[in-house]
Every structure is written in structure tokens, then in C-alpha cells.
PDB file of C-alpha atoms and ligand atoms in Angstrom:
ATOM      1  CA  UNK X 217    -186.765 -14.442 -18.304  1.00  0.00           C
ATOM      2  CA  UNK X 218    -184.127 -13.295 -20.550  1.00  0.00           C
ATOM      3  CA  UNK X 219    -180.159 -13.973 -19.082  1.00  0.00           C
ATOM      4  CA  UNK X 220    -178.190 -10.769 -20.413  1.00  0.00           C
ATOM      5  CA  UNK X 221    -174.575 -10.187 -18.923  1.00  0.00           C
ATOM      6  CA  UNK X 222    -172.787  -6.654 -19.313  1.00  0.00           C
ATOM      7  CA  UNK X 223    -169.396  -7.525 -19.699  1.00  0.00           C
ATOM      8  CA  UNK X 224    -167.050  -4.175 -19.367  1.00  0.00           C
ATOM      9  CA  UNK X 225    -163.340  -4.169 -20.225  1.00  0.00           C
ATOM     10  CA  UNK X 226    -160.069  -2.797 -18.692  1.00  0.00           C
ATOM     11  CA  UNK X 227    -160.294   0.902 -17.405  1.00  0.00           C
ATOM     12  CA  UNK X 228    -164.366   0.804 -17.464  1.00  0.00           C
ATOM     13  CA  UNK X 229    -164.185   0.279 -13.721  1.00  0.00           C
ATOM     14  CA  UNK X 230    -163.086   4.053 -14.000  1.00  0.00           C
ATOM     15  CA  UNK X 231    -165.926   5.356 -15.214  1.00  0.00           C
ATOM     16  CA  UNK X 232    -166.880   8.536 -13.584  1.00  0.00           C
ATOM     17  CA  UNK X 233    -163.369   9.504 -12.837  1.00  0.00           C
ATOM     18  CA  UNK X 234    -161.766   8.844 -16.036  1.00  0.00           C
ATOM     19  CA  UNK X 235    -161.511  11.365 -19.214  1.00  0.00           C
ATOM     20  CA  UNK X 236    -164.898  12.420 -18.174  1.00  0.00           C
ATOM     21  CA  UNK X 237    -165.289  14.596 -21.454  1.00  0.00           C
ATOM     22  CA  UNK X 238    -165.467  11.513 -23.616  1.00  0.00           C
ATOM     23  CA  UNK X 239    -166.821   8.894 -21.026  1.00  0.00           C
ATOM     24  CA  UNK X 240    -169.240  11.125 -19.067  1.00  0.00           C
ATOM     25  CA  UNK X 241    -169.258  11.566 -15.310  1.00  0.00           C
ATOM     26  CA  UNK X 242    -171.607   8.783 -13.909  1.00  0.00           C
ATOM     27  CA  UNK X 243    -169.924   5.795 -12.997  1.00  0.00           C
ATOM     28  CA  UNK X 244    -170.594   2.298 -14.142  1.00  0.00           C
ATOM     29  CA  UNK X 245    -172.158   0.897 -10.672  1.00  0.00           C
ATOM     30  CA  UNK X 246    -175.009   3.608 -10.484  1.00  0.00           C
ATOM     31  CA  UNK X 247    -175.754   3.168 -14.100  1.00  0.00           C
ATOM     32  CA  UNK X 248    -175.800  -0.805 -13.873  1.00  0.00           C
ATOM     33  CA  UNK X 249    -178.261   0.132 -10.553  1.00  0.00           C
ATOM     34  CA  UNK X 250    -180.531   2.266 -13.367  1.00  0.00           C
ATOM     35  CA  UNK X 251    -180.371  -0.548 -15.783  1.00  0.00           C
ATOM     36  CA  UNK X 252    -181.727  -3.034 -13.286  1.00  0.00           C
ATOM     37  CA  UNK X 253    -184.590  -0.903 -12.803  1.00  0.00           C
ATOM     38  CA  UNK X 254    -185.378  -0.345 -15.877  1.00  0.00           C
ATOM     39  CA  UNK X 255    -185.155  -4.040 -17.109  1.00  0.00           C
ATOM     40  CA  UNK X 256    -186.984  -5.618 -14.647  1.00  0.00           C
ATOM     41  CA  UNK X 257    -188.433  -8.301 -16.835  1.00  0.00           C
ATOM     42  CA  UNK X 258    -184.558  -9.129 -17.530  1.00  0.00           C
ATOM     43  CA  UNK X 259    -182.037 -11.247 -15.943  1.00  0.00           C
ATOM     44  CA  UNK X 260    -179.400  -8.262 -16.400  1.00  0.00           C
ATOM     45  CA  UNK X 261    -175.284  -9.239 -14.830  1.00  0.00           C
ATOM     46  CA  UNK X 262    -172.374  -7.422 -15.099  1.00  0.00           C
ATOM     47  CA  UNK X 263    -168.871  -8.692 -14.499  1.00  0.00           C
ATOM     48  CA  UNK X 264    -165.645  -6.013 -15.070  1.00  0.00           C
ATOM     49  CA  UNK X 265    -162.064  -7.205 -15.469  1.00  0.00           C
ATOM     50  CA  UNK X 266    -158.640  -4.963 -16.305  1.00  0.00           C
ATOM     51  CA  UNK X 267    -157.599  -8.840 -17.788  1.00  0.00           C
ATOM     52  CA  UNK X 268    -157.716 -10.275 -20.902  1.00  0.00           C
ATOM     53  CA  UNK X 269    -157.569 -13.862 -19.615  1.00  0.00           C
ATOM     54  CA  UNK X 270    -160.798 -13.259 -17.280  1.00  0.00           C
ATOM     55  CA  UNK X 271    -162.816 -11.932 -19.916  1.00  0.00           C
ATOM     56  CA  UNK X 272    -162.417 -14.873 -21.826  1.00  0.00           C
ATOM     57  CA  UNK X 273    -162.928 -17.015 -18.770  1.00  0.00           C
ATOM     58  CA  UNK X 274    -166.619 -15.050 -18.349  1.00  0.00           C
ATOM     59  CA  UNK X 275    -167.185 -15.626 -22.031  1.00  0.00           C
ATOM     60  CA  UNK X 276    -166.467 -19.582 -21.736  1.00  0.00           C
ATOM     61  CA  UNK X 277    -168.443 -19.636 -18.405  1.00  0.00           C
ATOM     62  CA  UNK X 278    -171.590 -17.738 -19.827  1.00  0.00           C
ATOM     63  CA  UNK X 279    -171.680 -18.715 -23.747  1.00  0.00           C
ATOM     64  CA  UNK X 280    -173.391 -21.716 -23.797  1.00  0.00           C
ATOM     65  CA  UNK X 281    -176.115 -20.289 -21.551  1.00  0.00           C
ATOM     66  CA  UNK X 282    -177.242 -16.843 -21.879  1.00  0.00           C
ATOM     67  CA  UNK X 283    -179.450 -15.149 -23.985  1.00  0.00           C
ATOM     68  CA  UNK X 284    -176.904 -12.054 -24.996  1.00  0.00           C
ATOM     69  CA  UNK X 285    -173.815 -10.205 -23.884  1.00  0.00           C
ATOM     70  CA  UNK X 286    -173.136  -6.513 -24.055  1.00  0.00           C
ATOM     71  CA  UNK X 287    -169.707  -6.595 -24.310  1.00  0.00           C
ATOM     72  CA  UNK X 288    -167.522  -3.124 -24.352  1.00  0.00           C
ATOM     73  CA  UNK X 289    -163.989  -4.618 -24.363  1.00  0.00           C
ATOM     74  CA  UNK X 290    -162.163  -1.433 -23.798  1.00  0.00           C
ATOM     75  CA  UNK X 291    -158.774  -1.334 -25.805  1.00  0.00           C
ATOM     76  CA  UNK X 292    -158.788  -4.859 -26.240  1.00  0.00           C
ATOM     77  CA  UNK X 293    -161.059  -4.440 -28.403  1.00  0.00           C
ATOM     78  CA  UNK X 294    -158.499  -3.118 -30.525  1.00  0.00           C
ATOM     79  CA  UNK X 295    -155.612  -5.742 -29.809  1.00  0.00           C
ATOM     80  CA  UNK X 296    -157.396  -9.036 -29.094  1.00  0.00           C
ATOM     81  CA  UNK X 297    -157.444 -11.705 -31.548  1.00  0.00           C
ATOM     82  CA  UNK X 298    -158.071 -14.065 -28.521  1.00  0.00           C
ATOM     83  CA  UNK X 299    -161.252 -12.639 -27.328  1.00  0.00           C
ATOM     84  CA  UNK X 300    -162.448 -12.577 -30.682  1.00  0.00           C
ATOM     85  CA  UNK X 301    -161.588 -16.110 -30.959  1.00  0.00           C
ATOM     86  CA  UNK X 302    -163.831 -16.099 -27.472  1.00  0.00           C
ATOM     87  CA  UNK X 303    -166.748 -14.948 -29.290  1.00  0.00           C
ATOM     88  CA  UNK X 304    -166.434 -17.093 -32.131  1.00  0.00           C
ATOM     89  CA  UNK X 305    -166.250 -20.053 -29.930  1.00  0.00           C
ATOM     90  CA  UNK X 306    -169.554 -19.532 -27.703  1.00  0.00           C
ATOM     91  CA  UNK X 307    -173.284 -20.200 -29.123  1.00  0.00           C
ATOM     92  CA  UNK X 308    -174.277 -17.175 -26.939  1.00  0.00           C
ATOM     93  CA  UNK X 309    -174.965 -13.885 -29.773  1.00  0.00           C
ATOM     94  CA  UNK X 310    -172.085 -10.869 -28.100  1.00  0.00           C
ATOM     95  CA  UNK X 311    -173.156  -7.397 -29.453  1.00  0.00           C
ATOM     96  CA  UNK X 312    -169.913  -5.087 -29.497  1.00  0.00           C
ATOM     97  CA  UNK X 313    -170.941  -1.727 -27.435  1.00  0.00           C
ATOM     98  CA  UNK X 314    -168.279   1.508 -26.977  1.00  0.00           C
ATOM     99  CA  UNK X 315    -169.079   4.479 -25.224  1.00  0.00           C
ATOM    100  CA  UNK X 316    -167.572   6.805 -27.585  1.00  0.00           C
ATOM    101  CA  UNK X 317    -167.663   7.005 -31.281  1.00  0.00           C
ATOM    102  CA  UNK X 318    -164.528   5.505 -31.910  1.00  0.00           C
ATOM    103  CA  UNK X 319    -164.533   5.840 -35.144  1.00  0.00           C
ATOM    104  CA  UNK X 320    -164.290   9.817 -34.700  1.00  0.00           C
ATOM    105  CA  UNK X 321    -160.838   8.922 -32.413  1.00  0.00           C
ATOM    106  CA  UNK X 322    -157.300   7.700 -33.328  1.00  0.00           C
ATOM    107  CA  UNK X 323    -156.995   5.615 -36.127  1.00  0.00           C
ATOM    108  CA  UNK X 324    -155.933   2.514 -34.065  1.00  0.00           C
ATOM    109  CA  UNK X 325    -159.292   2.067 -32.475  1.00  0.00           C
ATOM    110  CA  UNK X 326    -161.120   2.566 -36.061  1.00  0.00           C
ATOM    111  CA  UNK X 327    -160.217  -1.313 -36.210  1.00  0.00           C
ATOM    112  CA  UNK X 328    -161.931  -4.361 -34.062  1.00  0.00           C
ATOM    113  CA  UNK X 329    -160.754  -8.167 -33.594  1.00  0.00           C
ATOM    114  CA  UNK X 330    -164.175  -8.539 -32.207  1.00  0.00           C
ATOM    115  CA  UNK X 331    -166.869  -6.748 -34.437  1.00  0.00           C
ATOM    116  CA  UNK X 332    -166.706  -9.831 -36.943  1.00  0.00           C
ATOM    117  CA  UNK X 333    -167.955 -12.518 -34.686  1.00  0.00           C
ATOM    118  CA  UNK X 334    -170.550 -10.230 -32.990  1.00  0.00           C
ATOM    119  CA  UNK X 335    -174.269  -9.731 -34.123  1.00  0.00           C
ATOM    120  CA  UNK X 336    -173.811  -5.800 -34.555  1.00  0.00           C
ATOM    121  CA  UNK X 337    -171.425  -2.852 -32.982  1.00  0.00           C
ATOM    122  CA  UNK X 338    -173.330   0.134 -31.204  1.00  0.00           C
ATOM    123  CA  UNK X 339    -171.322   2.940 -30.474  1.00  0.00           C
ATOM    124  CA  UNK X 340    -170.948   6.739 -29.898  1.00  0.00           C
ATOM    125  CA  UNK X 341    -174.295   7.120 -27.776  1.00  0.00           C
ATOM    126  CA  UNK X 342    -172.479   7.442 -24.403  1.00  0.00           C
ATOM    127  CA  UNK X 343    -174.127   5.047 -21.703  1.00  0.00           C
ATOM    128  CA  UNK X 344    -177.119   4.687 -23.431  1.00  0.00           C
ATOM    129  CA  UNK X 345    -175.290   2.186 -25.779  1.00  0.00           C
ATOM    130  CA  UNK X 346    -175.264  -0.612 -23.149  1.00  0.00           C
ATOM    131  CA  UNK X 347    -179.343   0.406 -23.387  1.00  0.00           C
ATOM    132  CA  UNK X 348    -179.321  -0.058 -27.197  1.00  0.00           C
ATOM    133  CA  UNK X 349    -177.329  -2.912 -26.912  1.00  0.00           C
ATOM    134  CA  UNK X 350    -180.072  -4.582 -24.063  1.00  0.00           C
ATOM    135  CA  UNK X 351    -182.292  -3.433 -26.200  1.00  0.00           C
ATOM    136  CA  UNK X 352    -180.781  -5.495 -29.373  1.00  0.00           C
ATOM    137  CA  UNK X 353    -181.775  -8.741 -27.496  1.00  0.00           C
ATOM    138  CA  UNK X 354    -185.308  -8.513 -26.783  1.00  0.00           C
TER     139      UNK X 354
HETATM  140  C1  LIG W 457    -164.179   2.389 -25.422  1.00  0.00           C
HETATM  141  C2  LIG W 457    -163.358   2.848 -26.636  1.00  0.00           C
HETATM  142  C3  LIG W 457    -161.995   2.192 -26.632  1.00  0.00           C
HETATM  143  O1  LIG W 457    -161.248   2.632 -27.765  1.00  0.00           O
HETATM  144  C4  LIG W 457    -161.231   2.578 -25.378  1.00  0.00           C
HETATM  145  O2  LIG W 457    -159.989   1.917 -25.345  1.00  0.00           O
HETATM  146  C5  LIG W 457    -162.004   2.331 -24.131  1.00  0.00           C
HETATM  147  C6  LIG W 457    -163.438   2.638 -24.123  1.00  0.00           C
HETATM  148  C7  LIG W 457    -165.529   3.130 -25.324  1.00  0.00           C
HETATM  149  O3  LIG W 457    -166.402   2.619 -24.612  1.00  0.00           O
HETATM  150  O4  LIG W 457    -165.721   4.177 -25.937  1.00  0.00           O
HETATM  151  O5  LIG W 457    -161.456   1.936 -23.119  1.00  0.00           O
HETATM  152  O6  LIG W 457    -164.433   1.005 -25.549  1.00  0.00           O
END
């Protein structure tokens, strides 16, 4: 059985509530509960953090091990040389997921730290990106 961890940045734990006309209105917990169903044959985690630090933690914990992370870094994705140091560092393949399209948003979030040491970037497809980005590893 496949090992795939869903790791979500900082403000993702506000999904549902937060600028629901870009991120939808579901939040993140009933969506992970869908995605369990729907991957059964999968060993499907998820792990949230609002902290830089942790995120790398769950990378070093998980990157020698699993088969594939989903990783939507939030803004850090933006700012964080260190996580994509993270990703460089771990033999486990990270696929770069965002909820919006940011490349139709602010300039500053046209660029990522992380997209270089990643297999591929899905974004733009709302919730069903963590799907395509399951989806990516089997
Ligand atoms: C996001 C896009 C980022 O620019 C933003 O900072 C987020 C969410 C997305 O899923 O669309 O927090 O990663």
C-alpha cells in the first residue's frame, strides 16, 4: 500500500472560513474525510502547521519513507528557501499543489522556492488539486 502524506501550510487550517471566493467553502477536515474514501487502496495522512520549522520537521520525519507528499505550503511557498532546501534534502518525490491559480494573483506568489525540487506544480483546480496531486503518485 502506497504511504502518501497531505502536508497543508499556514492559514489552510482555515479553509471553509477563509476568503471563501478563492478557497471555496468546504473545509480541509471533511475533504481529507472524502479523500480517505475515495483512496482506499492508499495509505493517505495529513499533518497542518501555521510554522515553518514544523513543516520541515514533517518533511525530515517522512522523506526517507513515503511514497509521495502533496504539499500546498501556503505563502511559504513564496518566501521559503528553507523548505525548499527540505525538499531537496529528502529521497521522498513532493509534488507542489495550490488551491488557486496563483499565477492569475499578485505578482509575489507568481514565484516558488519550492517548485524546483518538486516532481511537478498542480494548481488552480480548487480542492481537486490535492486529487490530481494523489493522483500524480499512483
Ligand atoms: C495557496 C496560494 C498561496 O499564494 C497562498 O498564500 C495560500 C494558499 C493556494 O492553495 O492557492 O495560502 O497556496
Amino acid at each position: 500500500m502506497k504511504k502518501i502524506i497531505i502536508i497543508n501550510g499556514p492559514n489552510l487550517n482555515l479553509l471553509g472560513v477563509r476568503e471563501k471566493n478563492i478557497y471555496g467553502s468546504q473545509d480541509f477536515l471533511s475533504f481529507f474525510e472524502e479523500l480517505k474514501q475515495r483512496y482506499l487502496a492508499v495509505d493517505l495522512s495529513y499533518f497542518q502547521s501555521n510554522h515553518e520549522g514544523e513543516i520541515i520537521d514533517k518533511l525530515h520525519e517522512i522523506g526517507f519513507s513515503y511514497d509521495g507528499v502533496v504539499l500546498n505550503a501556503g505563502a511559504y511557498t513564496h518566501t521559503s528557501v528553507a523548505i525548499g532546501d527540505a525538499i531537496a534534502g529528502i529521497t521522498t518525490p513532493v509534488v507542489e499543489v495550490h488551491i488557486s491559480n496563483v499565477h492569475k494573483r499578485e505578482a509575489f506568489r507568481h514565484h516558488s522556492y519550492l517548485a524546483p525540487n518538486c516532481v511537478g506544480v498542480i494548481c488552480g483546480f480548487g480542492l481537486n488539486s490535492y486529487k490530481l496531486g494523489i493522483d500524480s503518485f499512483l
